[in-house]
Short mmCIF file of C-alpha atoms and ligand atoms in Angstrom, two decimals:
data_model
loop_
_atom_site.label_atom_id
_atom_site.label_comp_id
_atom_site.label_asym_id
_atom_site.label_seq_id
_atom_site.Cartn_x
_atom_site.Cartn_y
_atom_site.Cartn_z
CA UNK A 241 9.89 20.51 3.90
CA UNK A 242 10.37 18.47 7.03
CA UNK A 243 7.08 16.68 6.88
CA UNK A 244 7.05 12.97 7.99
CA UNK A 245 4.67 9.58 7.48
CA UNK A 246 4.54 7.28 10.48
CA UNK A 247 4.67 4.22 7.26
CA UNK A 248 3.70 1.51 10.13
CA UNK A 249 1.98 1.49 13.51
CA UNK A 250 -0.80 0.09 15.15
CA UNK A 251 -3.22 2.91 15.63
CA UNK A 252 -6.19 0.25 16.65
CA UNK A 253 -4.40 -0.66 19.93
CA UNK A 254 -4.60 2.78 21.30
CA UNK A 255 -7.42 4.01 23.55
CA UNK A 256 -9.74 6.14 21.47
CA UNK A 257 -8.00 9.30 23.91
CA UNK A 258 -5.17 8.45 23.25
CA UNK A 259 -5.90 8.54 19.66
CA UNK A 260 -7.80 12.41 20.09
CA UNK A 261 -4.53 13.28 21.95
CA UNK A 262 -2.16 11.96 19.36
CA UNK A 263 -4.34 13.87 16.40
CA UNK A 264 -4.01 16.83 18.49
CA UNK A 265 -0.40 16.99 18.70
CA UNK A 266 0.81 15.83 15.99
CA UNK A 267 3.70 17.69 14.44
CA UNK A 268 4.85 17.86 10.63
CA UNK A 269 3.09 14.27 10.80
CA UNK A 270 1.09 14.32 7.58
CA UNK A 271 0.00 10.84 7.32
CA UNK A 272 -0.42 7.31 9.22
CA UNK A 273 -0.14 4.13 7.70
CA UNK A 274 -2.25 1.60 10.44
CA UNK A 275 -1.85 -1.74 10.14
CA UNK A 276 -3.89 -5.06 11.64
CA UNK A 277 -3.89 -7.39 13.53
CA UNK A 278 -6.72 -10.06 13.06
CA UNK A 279 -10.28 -9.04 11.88
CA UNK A 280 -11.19 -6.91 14.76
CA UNK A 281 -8.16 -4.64 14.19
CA UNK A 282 -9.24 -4.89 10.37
CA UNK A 283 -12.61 -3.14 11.22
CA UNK A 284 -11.35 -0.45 13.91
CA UNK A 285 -8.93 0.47 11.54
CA UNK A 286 -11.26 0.91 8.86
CA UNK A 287 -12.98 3.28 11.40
CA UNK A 288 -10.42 5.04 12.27
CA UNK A 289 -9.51 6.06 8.61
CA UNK A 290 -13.05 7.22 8.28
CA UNK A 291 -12.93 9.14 11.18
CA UNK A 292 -9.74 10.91 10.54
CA UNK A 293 -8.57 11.47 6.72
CA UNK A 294 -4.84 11.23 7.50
CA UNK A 295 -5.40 7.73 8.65
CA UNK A 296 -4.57 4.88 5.95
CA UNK A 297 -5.09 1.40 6.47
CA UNK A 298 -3.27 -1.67 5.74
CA UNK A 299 -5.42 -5.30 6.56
CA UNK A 300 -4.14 -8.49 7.26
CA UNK A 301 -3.03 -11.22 9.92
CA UNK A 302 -0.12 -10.56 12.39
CA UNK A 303 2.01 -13.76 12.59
CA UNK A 304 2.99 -13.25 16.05
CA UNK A 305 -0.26 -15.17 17.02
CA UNK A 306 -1.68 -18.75 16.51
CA UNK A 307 -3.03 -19.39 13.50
CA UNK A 308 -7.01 -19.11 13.40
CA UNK A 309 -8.83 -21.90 12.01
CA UNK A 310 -9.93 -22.38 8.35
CA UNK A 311 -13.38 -20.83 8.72
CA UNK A 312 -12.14 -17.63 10.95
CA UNK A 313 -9.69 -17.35 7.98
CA UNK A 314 -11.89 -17.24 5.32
CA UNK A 315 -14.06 -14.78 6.90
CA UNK A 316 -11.52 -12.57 7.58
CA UNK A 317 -10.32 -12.79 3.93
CA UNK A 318 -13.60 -12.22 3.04
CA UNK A 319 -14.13 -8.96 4.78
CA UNK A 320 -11.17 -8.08 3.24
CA UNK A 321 -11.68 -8.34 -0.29
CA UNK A 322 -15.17 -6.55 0.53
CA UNK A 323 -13.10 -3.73 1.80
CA UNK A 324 -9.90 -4.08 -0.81
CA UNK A 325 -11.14 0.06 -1.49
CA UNK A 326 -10.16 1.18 1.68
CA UNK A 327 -6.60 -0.53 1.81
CA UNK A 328 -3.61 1.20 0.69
CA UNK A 329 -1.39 -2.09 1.35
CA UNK A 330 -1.83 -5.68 2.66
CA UNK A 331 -0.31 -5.87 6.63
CA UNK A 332 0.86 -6.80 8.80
CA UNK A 333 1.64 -10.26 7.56
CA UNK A 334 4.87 -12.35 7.48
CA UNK A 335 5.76 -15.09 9.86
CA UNK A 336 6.16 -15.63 13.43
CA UNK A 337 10.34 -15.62 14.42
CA UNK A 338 9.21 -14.52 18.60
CA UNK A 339 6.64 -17.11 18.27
CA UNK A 340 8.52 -19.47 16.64
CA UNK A 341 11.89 -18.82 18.92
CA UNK A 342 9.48 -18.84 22.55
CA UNK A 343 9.09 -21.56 24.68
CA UNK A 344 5.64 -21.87 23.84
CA UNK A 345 6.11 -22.55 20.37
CA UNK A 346 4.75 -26.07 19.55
CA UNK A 347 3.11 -25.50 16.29
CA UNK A 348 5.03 -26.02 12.54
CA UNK A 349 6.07 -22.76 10.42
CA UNK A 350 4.14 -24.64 7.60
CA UNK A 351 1.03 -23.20 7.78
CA UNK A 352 2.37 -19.37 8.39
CA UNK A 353 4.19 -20.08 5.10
CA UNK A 354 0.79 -20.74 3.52
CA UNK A 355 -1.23 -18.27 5.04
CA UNK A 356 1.73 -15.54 3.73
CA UNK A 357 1.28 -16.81 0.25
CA UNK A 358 -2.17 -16.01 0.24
CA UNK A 359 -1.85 -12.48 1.69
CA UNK A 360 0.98 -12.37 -0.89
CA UNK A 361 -0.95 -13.51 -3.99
CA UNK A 362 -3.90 -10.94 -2.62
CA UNK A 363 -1.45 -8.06 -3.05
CA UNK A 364 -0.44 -9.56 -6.33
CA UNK A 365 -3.63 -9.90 -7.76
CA UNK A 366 -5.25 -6.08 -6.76
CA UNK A 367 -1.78 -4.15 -7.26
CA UNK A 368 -1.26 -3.30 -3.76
CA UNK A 369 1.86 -3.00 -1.33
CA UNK A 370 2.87 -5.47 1.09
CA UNK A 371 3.71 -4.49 4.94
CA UNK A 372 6.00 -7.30 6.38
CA UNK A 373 6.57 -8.85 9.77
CA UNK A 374 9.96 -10.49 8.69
CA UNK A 375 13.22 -10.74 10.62
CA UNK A 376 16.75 -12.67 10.66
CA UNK A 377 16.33 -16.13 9.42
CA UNK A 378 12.77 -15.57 8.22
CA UNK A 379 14.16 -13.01 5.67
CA UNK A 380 15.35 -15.77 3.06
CA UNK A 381 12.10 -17.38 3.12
CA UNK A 382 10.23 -14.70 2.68
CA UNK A 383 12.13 -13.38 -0.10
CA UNK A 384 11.84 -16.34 -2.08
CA UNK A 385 7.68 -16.52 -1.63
CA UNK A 386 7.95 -12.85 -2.99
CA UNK A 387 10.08 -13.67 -5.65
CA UNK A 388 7.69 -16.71 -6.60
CA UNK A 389 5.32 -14.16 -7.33
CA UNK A 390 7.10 -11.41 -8.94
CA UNK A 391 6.65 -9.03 -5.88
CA UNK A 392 8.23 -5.67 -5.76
CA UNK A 393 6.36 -3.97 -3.33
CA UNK A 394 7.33 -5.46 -0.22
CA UNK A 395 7.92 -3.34 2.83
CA UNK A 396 10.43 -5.22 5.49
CA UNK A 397 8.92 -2.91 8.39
CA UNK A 398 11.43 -2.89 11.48
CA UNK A 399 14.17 -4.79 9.52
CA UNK A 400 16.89 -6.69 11.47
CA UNK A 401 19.19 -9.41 9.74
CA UNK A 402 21.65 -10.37 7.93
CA UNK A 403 24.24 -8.54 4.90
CA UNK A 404 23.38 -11.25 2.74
CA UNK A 405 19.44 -11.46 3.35
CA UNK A 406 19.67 -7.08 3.25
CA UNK A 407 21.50 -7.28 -0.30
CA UNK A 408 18.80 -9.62 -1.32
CA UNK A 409 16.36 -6.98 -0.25
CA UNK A 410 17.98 -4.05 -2.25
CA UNK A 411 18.69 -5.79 -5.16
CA UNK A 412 14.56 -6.79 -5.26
CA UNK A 413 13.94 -3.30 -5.10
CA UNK A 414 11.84 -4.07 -1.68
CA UNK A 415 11.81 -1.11 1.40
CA UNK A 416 12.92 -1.33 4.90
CA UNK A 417 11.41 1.41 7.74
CA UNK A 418 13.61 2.75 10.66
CA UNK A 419 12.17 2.99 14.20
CA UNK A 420 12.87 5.41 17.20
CA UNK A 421 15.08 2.36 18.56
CA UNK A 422 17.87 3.84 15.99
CA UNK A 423 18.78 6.44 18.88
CA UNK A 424 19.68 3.12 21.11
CA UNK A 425 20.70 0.08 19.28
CA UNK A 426 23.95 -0.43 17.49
CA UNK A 427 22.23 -3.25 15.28
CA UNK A 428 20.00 -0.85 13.88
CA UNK A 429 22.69 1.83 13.14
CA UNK A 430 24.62 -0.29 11.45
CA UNK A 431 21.91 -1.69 9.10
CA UNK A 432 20.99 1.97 8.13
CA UNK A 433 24.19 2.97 7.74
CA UNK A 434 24.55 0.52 5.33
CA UNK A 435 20.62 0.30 3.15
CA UNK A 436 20.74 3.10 1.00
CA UNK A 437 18.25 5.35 1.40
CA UNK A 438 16.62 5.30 -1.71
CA UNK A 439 14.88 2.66 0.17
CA UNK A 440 14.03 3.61 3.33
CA UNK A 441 10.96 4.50 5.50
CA UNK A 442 10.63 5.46 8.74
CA UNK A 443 7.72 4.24 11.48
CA UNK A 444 6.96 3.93 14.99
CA UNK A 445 5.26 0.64 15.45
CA UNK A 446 3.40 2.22 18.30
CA UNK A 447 2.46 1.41 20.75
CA UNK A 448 5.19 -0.21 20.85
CA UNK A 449 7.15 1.04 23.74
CA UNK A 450 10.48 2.53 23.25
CA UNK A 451 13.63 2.53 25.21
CA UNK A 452 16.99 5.19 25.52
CA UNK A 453 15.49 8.71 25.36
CA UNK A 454 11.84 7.55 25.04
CA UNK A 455 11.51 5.06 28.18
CA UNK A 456 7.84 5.59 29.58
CA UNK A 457 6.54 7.44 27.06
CA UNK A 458 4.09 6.46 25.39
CA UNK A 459 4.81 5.79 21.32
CA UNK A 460 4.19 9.13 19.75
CA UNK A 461 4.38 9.54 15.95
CA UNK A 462 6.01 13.38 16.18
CA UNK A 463 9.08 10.58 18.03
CA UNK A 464 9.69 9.65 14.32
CA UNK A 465 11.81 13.71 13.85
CA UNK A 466 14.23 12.29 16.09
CA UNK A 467 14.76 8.71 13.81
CA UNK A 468 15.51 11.32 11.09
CA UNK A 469 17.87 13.54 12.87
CA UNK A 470 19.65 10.50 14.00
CA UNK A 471 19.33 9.07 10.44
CA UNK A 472 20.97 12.18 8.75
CA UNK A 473 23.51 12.29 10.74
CA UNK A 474 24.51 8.36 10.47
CA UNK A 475 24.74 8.88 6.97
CA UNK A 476 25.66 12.47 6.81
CA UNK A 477 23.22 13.31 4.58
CA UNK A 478 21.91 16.96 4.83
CA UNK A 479 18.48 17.27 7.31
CA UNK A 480 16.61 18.49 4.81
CA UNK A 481 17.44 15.95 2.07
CA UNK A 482 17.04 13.11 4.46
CA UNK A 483 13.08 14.51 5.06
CA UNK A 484 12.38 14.74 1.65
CA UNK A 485 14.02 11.49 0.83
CA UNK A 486 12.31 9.22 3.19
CA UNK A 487 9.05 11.81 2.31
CA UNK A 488 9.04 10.81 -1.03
CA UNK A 489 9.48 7.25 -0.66
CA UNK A 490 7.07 6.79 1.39
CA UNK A 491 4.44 8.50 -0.47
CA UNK A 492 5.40 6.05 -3.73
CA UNK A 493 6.05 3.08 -2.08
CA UNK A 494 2.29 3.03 -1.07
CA UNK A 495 1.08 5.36 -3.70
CA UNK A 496 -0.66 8.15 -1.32
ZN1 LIG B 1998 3.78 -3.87 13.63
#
């Protein structure tokens, strides 16, 4: 079995040909776990996982933005909980650490904080996963809102940070997901050298674009065979084993 799940990417930002092409071509790709943005994203993403059956959908708020007001929010929570059938997790919620380190930044990390602990007691509250936008410094506080509220399920998508903040993850019992950037960036290796296995996903984030071996292509699911290879051999952990592992995960973590 070398089947994979793409277990976080944006399929809502691609052009709908893009999309056709990618469910054309997809290879040993049996499943694709979209996540939002904002509301819009919510409801294209709930098309899209009508339209195509190996399309699952995660809604939520991206904290790389500003913060929406109090009566955008509430609708947008709203439409959520009248679609809570459709989701397979909450995401892709966290905070904002680009935002937050920019030179635009100007606003307080207070209300992202909130805003988190309502996606967070969501997932609580209807037994589902949570996707997370949560990197270096962020990690800590995040970990303690989750372990407020008794939260196993949490999915650090695209970790980067710390030893201390990644023994804090294991010990929770929480996930991390690899990206194609594994092939390039010595951070990366390291960390997965290092997170066992056991709790471990792999993703593409796309479109996000890639560097190393994938500069100027566009994000690709079928990319994710290569964060495996790479993967099996950082650990030296047979191929096969290292498919099945991160398979099996996946398909438990978010109960598919
Ligand atoms: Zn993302």
């Amino acid at each position: 079995m070398r089947k994979v799940i793409d277990s976080h990417l944006h399929l809502d930002k691609y052009l709908d040909n893009e999309i056709l092409m990618m469910m054309k071509t997809l290879d040993q790709v049996d499943m694709l776990i979209s996540v939002s943005y904002d509301l819009e994203s919510c409801k294209r993403n709930s098309t899209l996982s009508k339209s195509y059956q190996n399309v699952k959908t995660a809604f939520g708020f991206h904290p790389e933005q500003a913060i929406i007001t109090d009566e955008e929010m509430a609708d947008l929570f709203q439409w959520v909980y009248s679609h809570i059938d459709e989701m397979i997790a909450v995401g892709e919620v966290g905070l904002p650490y680009y935002l937050r380190t920019s030179s635009s930044w100007s606003s307080s990390l207070e209300p992202y904080k909130e805003l988190l602990e309502e996606w967070v007691k969501l997932a609580s509250k209807n037994n589902l996963p949570i996707s997370l936008h949560a990197v270096y410094d962020d990690v800590p506080t995040v970990c303690s809102i989750l372990e407020k509220h008794s939260i196993e399920k949490a999915h650090f998508h695209w970790f980067k940070g710390v030893d201390t903040d990644m023994d804090r993850i294991i010990r929770n019992g929480h996930f991390i997901s690899l990206t194609p950037d594994i092939l390039y960036e010595e951070e990366i290796q390291v960390i997965a050298k290092r997170f066992p296995i056991s709790q471990m996903m792999v993703e593409t984030d796309g479109p996000w674009p890639f560097e190393g071996p994938f500069s100027g292509r566009i994000t690709h699911p079928n990319m994710i065979h290569q964060t495996v290879r790479q993967l099996s051999e950082l650990k030296t952990i047979s191929i096969d084993k290292t498919y099945e592992t991160l398979y099996v995960n996946t398909r438990n973590f978010f109960d598919i």
